[in-house]
Amino acid sequence: MAEYENTNDVSAAEPSKLSDLLERGWKIFEEVDVTNEPLASTSIQVQVKRGIGMLEEASRMVALLELFSRNEELEEIATADLKYLLLPALLGALTMKQTSRDKRLEIVRAARAHFMDFLKRCKEYNSTHFELPHVTNENAGPDEESGNGSSLATLTPKPCPSDLVSMAVHRQAKIERYRQKKELEARLSDVRRAVDSGQADDEVSRDFYHLNVRRWVNVCLEEIESIDLEIEILKNMDVLKQGAEKKSAQPARPPMKPFIITKDAVQAKVFGAGYPSLATMSVDEWYEQHRKHGAMPDQGIPSRVVVEKDTDAKDMEEEDKEKKAENDDEESLLKARNWDDWKETHRRGYGNRHNMG
C-alpha cells in the first residue's frame, strides 16, 4: 500500500493518496451533515458530488490493493487499514444526500447497495453482532439468487403487521440499536479527542476505528429500513403517474344519457320508476296546450269587463244616495233619522247573539 501511495505522490496533477481521499471525503460528509444551508442548494450538491468522487476513487484503490479478504479475521487487519472498512458506509451516506427528484429511485437503490456492501463485510469479519436485512430481488447478486449465499448472510424477513410477536421483536431491536448508538457516541467523543490531539497510540486508534465501524452498522441498518419504505412509495408513485398519463392520453368520453333499469317494463308502467319522473314539458307549454283545446277554467269570460261592471254599479248607487240627500227626499230623511234614533237607544252590538249560545 505504501508503494502505491508513493507512486501517486510523484504526480503533482494527481496528489491523491488513499488516506487523503478517505479523510477528505469523510470531512465533506461531516460538513454536509451538520450544515444549516438547504441540502438542495447548488454549493452543497457540488460538495456532495466531490465527496462521492473521492470516496469512489478510494474504493477503487482499496480493491486494487486487496486490503481485505474473507479468510482474515478482524484482528489480522492492520490498524492503519481498519478505517477503510468505512468507505462503503460513507459512500452510501453521501449518496443519500443527493436531491435529484427525477433520479431518486436510482439514488436510493445505489445507497442501499453501498450500505449492504458495508454490512456484509462487517458480517464477514464479525465486527459486531447483528442480522443482515433481507435481500431484495433488485439488489440480489448471483449468490443470493442461487441460494449459495446463505452461509454469508442471515436473511431476516420483514415483520408482518399481523404478527404481534414479530412486531414486538422488531421494536425491541430498534430500541437496543438506539441505546447502543448513544453509548458508542459517548465513547467516540472521548476517544476522538485523544486521536485529534495526535497523542493516541496504536491501541487507542484501533479502538477509535472499531467504534466507528460499530456505530455505522447501526446507522446502515436504520437507513436500509427507511430506504425500503421509500422504494415502495416511489414505485407506487411511478405506477400512479403512468396511469395518469395513459388516462390523459385517452379521448374524453361524451356524457352518458340517463337511463332507467327496471325489473319489468309492465311493472314500471304501473308502479312507476320508484322516484318522481322528470318533467316532459314546461309550464308555458302546458298552458298553451290547454288554451288551444279550450280547457282553461276562465277561457271565453272577459274578467276585466266583469270587474268594470261591478265598479260602475257601486258608483251609481253612491250617486243616487248623494242626489237624494241633496234633494231632501222625505223618505230617505225619515229613514236616516230613525236609524240615528235607534243607534242612540241601542248600544253597539245589541242583538248580535252569534256563537253565544
PDB file of N, CA and C in Angstrom, residues 145-198:
ATOM      1  N   GLU A 145     -29.340 -15.225  -5.278  1.00  0.00           N
ATOM      2  CA  GLU A 145     -30.394 -15.775  -6.110  1.00  0.00           C
ATOM      3  C   GLU A 145     -30.304 -17.285  -6.201  1.00  0.00           C
ATOM      4  N   SER A 146     -29.071 -17.842  -6.224  1.00  0.00           N
ATOM      5  CA  SER A 146     -28.904 -19.285  -6.332  1.00  0.00           C
ATOM      6  C   SER A 146     -29.037 -19.993  -5.005  1.00  0.00           C
ATOM      7  N   GLY A 147     -29.026 -19.194  -3.895  1.00  0.00           N
ATOM      8  CA  GLY A 147     -29.176 -19.792  -2.574  1.00  0.00           C
ATOM      9  C   GLY A 147     -27.861 -20.197  -1.949  1.00  0.00           C
ATOM     10  N   ASN A 148     -26.713 -19.892  -2.602  1.00  0.00           N
ATOM     11  CA  ASN A 148     -25.420 -20.259  -2.043  1.00  0.00           C
ATOM     12  C   ASN A 148     -24.915 -19.225  -1.046  1.00  0.00           C
ATOM     13  N   GLY A 149     -25.553 -18.099  -0.943  1.00  0.00           N
ATOM     14  CA  GLY A 149     -25.062 -17.050  -0.052  1.00  0.00           C
ATOM     15  C   GLY A 149     -25.655 -17.129   1.328  1.00  0.00           C
ATOM     16  N   SER A 150     -26.335 -18.202   1.669  1.00  0.00           N
ATOM     17  CA  SER A 150     -26.948 -18.296   2.987  1.00  0.00           C
ATOM     18  C   SER A 150     -25.913 -18.408   4.084  1.00  0.00           C
ATOM     19  N   SER A 151     -24.731 -18.911   3.775  1.00  0.00           N
ATOM     20  CA  SER A 151     -23.682 -19.020   4.789  1.00  0.00           C
ATOM     21  C   SER A 151     -23.058 -17.676   5.086  1.00  0.00           C
ATOM     22  N   LEU A 152     -23.194 -16.695   4.151  1.00  0.00           N
ATOM     23  CA  LEU A 152     -22.579 -15.398   4.359  1.00  0.00           C
ATOM     24  C   LEU A 152     -23.563 -14.396   4.939  1.00  0.00           C
ATOM     25  N   ALA A 153     -24.840 -14.582   4.721  1.00  0.00           N
ATOM     26  CA  ALA A 153     -25.836 -13.610   5.160  1.00  0.00           C
ATOM     27  C   ALA A 153     -27.007 -14.325   5.807  1.00  0.00           C
ATOM     28  N   THR A 154     -27.464 -13.784   6.903  1.00  0.00           N
ATOM     29  CA  THR A 154     -28.659 -14.290   7.565  1.00  0.00           C
ATOM     30  C   THR A 154     -29.821 -13.417   7.148  1.00  0.00           C
ATOM     31  N   LEU A 155     -30.670 -13.951   6.277  1.00  0.00           N
ATOM     32  CA  LEU A 155     -31.765 -13.167   5.730  1.00  0.00           C
ATOM     33  C   LEU A 155     -32.906 -13.132   6.734  1.00  0.00           C
ATOM     34  N   THR A 156     -33.347 -11.946   7.064  1.00  0.00           N
ATOM     35  CA  THR A 156     -34.445 -11.779   8.023  1.00  0.00           C
ATOM     36  C   THR A 156     -35.653 -11.245   7.288  1.00  0.00           C
ATOM     37  N   PRO A 157     -36.792 -11.911   7.391  1.00  0.00           N
ATOM     38  CA  PRO A 157     -37.981 -11.420   6.688  1.00  0.00           C
ATOM     39  C   PRO A 157     -38.525 -10.160   7.337  1.00  0.00           C
ATOM     40  N   LYS A 158     -39.275  -9.416   6.549  1.00  0.00           N
ATOM     41  CA  LYS A 158     -39.919  -8.209   7.084  1.00  0.00           C
ATOM     42  C   LYS A 158     -40.966  -8.597   8.124  1.00  0.00           C
ATOM     43  N   PRO A 159     -41.090  -7.801   9.163  1.00  0.00           N
ATOM     44  CA  PRO A 159     -42.120  -8.126  10.153  1.00  0.00           C
ATOM     45  C   PRO A 159     -43.509  -7.934   9.571  1.00  0.00           C
ATOM     46  N   CYS A 160     -44.327  -8.938   9.735  1.00  0.00           N
ATOM     47  CA  CYS A 160     -45.703  -8.863   9.242  1.00  0.00           C
ATOM     48  C   CYS A 160     -46.547  -8.087  10.253  1.00  0.00           C
ATOM     49  N   PRO A 161     -47.351  -7.124   9.793  1.00  0.00           N
ATOM     50  CA  PRO A 161     -48.157  -6.334  10.748  1.00  0.00           C
ATOM     51  C   PRO A 161     -49.100  -7.177  11.577  1.00  0.00           C
ATOM     52  N   SER A 162     -49.557  -8.309  11.028  1.00  0.00           N
ATOM     53  CA  SER A 162     -50.487  -9.155  11.772  1.00  0.00           C
ATOM     54  C   SER A 162     -49.787 -10.008  12.819  1.00  0.00           C
ATOM     55  N   ASP A 163     -48.489 -10.130  12.713  1.00  0.00           N
ATOM     56  CA  ASP A 163     -47.745 -10.953  13.662  1.00  0.00           C
ATOM     57  C   ASP A 163     -47.259 -10.052  14.799  1.00  0.00           C
ATOM     58  N   LEU A 164     -47.949 -10.080  15.929  1.00  0.00           N
ATOM     59  CA  LEU A 164     -47.606  -9.196  17.046  1.00  0.00           C
ATOM     60  C   LEU A 164     -46.256  -9.539  17.650  1.00  0.00           C
ATOM     61  N   VAL A 165     -45.916 -10.806  17.661  1.00  0.00           N
ATOM     62  CA  VAL A 165     -44.624 -11.203  18.228  1.00  0.00           C
ATOM     63  C   VAL A 165     -43.485 -10.639  17.393  1.00  0.00           C
ATOM     64  N   SER A 166     -43.622 -10.744  16.077  1.00  0.00           N
ATOM     65  CA  SER A 166     -42.593 -10.222  15.195  1.00  0.00           C
ATOM     66  C   SER A 166     -42.451  -8.720  15.335  1.00  0.00           C
ATOM     67  N   MET A 167     -43.576  -8.033  15.480  1.00  0.00           N
ATOM     68  CA  MET A 167     -43.519  -6.592  15.648  1.00  0.00           C
ATOM     69  C   MET A 167     -42.855  -6.210  16.970  1.00  0.00           C
ATOM     70  N   ALA A 168     -43.122  -6.969  18.012  1.00  0.00           N
ATOM     71  CA  ALA A 168     -42.502  -6.675  19.309  1.00  0.00           C
ATOM     72  C   ALA A 168     -40.998  -6.896  19.253  1.00  0.00           C
ATOM     73  N   VAL A 169     -40.567  -7.966  18.586  1.00  0.00           N
ATOM     74  CA  VAL A 169     -39.127  -8.230  18.444  1.00  0.00           C
ATOM     75  C   VAL A 169     -38.462  -7.128  17.637  1.00  0.00           C
ATOM     76  N   HIS A 170     -39.122  -6.708  16.564  1.00  0.00           N
ATOM     77  CA  HIS A 170     -38.571  -5.652  15.726  1.00  0.00           C
ATOM     78  C   HIS A 170     -38.443  -4.342  16.508  1.00  0.00           C
ATOM     79  N   ARG A 171     -39.435  -4.036  17.315  1.00  0.00           N
ATOM     80  CA  ARG A 171     -39.393  -2.805  18.115  1.00  0.00           C
ATOM     81  C   ARG A 171     -38.289  -2.876  19.159  1.00  0.00           C
ATOM     82  N   GLN A 172     -38.142  -4.044  19.786  1.00  0.00           N
ATOM     83  CA  GLN A 172     -37.104  -4.189  20.793  1.00  0.00           C
ATOM     84  C   GLN A 172     -35.720  -4.058  20.182  1.00  0.00           C
ATOM     85  N   ALA A 173     -35.562  -4.574  18.961  1.00  0.00           N
ATOM     86  CA  ALA A 173     -34.268  -4.457  18.280  1.00  0.00           C
ATOM     87  C   ALA A 173     -33.937  -2.996  17.984  1.00  0.00           C
ATOM     88  N   LYS A 174     -34.947  -2.212  17.583  1.00  0.00           N
ATOM     89  CA  LYS A 174     -34.704  -0.797  17.317  1.00  0.00           C
ATOM     90  C   LYS A 174     -34.334  -0.041  18.590  1.00  0.00           C
ATOM     91  N   ILE A 175     -34.988  -0.398  19.701  1.00  0.00           N
ATOM     92  CA  ILE A 175     -34.650   0.246  20.973  1.00  0.00           C
ATOM     93  C   ILE A 175     -33.225  -0.101  21.389  1.00  0.00           C
ATOM     94  N   GLU A 176     -32.840  -1.344  21.192  1.00  0.00           N
ATOM     95  CA  GLU A 176     -31.483  -1.761  21.553  1.00  0.00           C
ATOM     96  C   GLU A 176     -30.446  -1.054  20.681  1.00  0.00           C
ATOM     97  N   ARG A 177     -30.744  -0.914  19.373  1.00  0.00           N
ATOM     98  CA  ARG A 177     -29.803  -0.208  18.495  1.00  0.00           C
ATOM     99  C   ARG A 177     -29.672   1.253  18.901  1.00  0.00           C
ATOM    100  N   TYR A 178     -30.776   1.860  19.297  1.00  0.00           N
ATOM    101  CA  TYR A 178     -30.714   3.256  19.722  1.00  0.00           C
ATOM    102  C   TYR A 178     -29.869   3.403  20.989  1.00  0.00           C
ATOM    103  N   ARG A 179     -30.029   2.472  21.915  1.00  0.00           N
ATOM    104  CA  ARG A 179     -29.231   2.527  23.152  1.00  0.00           C
ATOM    105  C   ARG A 179     -27.751   2.349  22.846  1.00  0.00           C
ATOM    106  N   GLN A 180     -27.422   1.382  21.974  1.00  0.00           N
ATOM    107  CA  GLN A 180     -26.031   1.172  21.597  1.00  0.00           C
ATOM    108  C   GLN A 180     -25.455   2.389  20.877  1.00  0.00           C
ATOM    109  N   LYS A 181     -26.290   3.019  20.057  1.00  0.00           N
ATOM    110  CA  LYS A 181     -25.812   4.195  19.330  1.00  0.00           C
ATOM    111  C   LYS A 181     -25.419   5.309  20.283  1.00  0.00           C
ATOM    112  N   LYS A 182     -26.225   5.542  21.309  1.00  0.00           N
ATOM    113  CA  LYS A 182     -25.899   6.584  22.290  1.00  0.00           C
ATOM    114  C   LYS A 182     -24.622   6.246  23.057  1.00  0.00           C
ATOM    115  N   GLU A 183     -24.472   4.986  23.446  1.00  0.00           N
ATOM    116  CA  GLU A 183     -23.258   4.589  24.165  1.00  0.00           C
ATOM    117  C   GLU A 183     -22.023   4.739  23.281  1.00  0.00           C
ATOM    118  N   LEU A 184     -22.137   4.335  22.022  1.00  0.00           N
ATOM    119  CA  LEU A 184     -20.992   4.447  21.115  1.00  0.00           C
ATOM    120  C   LEU A 184     -20.617   5.901  20.863  1.00  0.00           C
ATOM    121  N   GLU A 185     -21.626   6.769  20.723  1.00  0.00           N
ATOM    122  CA  GLU A 185     -21.321   8.179  20.501  1.00  0.00           C
ATOM    123  C   GLU A 185     -20.628   8.791  21.711  1.00  0.00           C
ATOM    124  N   ALA A 186     -21.033   8.388  22.914  1.00  0.00           N
ATOM    125  CA  ALA A 186     -20.375   8.904  24.119  1.00  0.00           C
ATOM    126  C   ALA A 186     -18.922   8.435  24.197  1.00  0.00           C
ATOM    127  N   ARG A 187     -18.666   7.162  23.870  1.00  0.00           N
ATOM    128  CA  ARG A 187     -17.296   6.650  23.889  1.00  0.00           C
ATOM    129  C   ARG A 187     -16.467   7.256  22.769  1.00  0.00           C
ATOM    130  N   LEU A 188     -17.116   7.464  21.605  1.00  0.00           N
ATOM    131  CA  LEU A 188     -16.378   8.036  20.481  1.00  0.00           C
ATOM    132  C   LEU A 188     -15.925   9.465  20.762  1.00  0.00           C
ATOM    133  N   SER A 189     -16.758  10.241  21.452  1.00  0.00           N
ATOM    134  CA  SER A 189     -16.370  11.617  21.757  1.00  0.00           C
ATOM    135  C   SER A 189     -15.135  11.668  22.652  1.00  0.00           C
ATOM    136  N   ASP A 190     -15.013  10.684  23.545  1.00  0.00           N
ATOM    137  CA  ASP A 190     -13.832  10.646  24.423  1.00  0.00           C
ATOM    138  C   ASP A 190     -12.589  10.218  23.647  1.00  0.00           C
ATOM    139  N   VAL A 191     -12.740   9.182  22.807  1.00  0.00           N
ATOM    140  CA  VAL A 191     -11.583   8.676  22.071  1.00  0.00           C
ATOM    141  C   VAL A 191     -11.162   9.650  20.976  1.00  0.00           C
ATOM    142  N   ARG A 192     -12.130  10.361  20.395  1.00  0.00           N
ATOM    143  CA  ARG A 192     -11.800  11.281  19.304  1.00  0.00           C
ATOM    144  C   ARG A 192     -10.864  12.395  19.770  1.00  0.00           C
ATOM    145  N   ARG A 193     -11.070  12.852  20.986  1.00  0.00           N
ATOM    146  CA  ARG A 193     -10.211  13.917  21.487  1.00  0.00           C
ATOM    147  C   ARG A 193      -8.754  13.452  21.548  1.00  0.00           C
ATOM    148  N   ALA A 194      -8.547  12.209  21.951  1.00  0.00           N
ATOM    149  CA  ALA A 194      -7.169  11.694  22.008  1.00  0.00           C
ATOM    150  C   ALA A 194      -6.590  11.519  20.605  1.00  0.00           C
ATOM    151  N   VAL A 195      -7.418  11.077  19.647  1.00  0.00           N
ATOM    152  CA  VAL A 195      -6.930  10.882  18.279  1.00  0.00           C
ATOM    153  C   VAL A 195      -6.635  12.218  17.616  1.00  0.00           C
ATOM    154  N   ASP A 196      -7.516  13.215  17.806  1.00  0.00           N
ATOM    155  CA  ASP A 196      -7.298  14.523  17.191  1.00  0.00           C
ATOM    156  C   ASP A 196      -6.086  15.232  17.768  1.00  0.00           C
ATOM    157  N   SER A 197      -5.774  14.973  19.034  1.00  0.00           N
ATOM    158  CA  SER A 197      -4.606  15.617  19.637  1.00  0.00           C
ATOM    159  C   SER A 197      -3.291  15.023  19.142  1.00  0.00           C
ATOM    160  N   GLY A 198      -3.341  13.866  18.487  1.00  0.00           N
ATOM    161  CA  GLY A 198      -2.125  13.235  17.974  1.00  0.00           C
ATOM    162  C   GLY A 198      -1.361  12.446  19.010  1.00  0.00           C
TER     163      GLY A 198
END
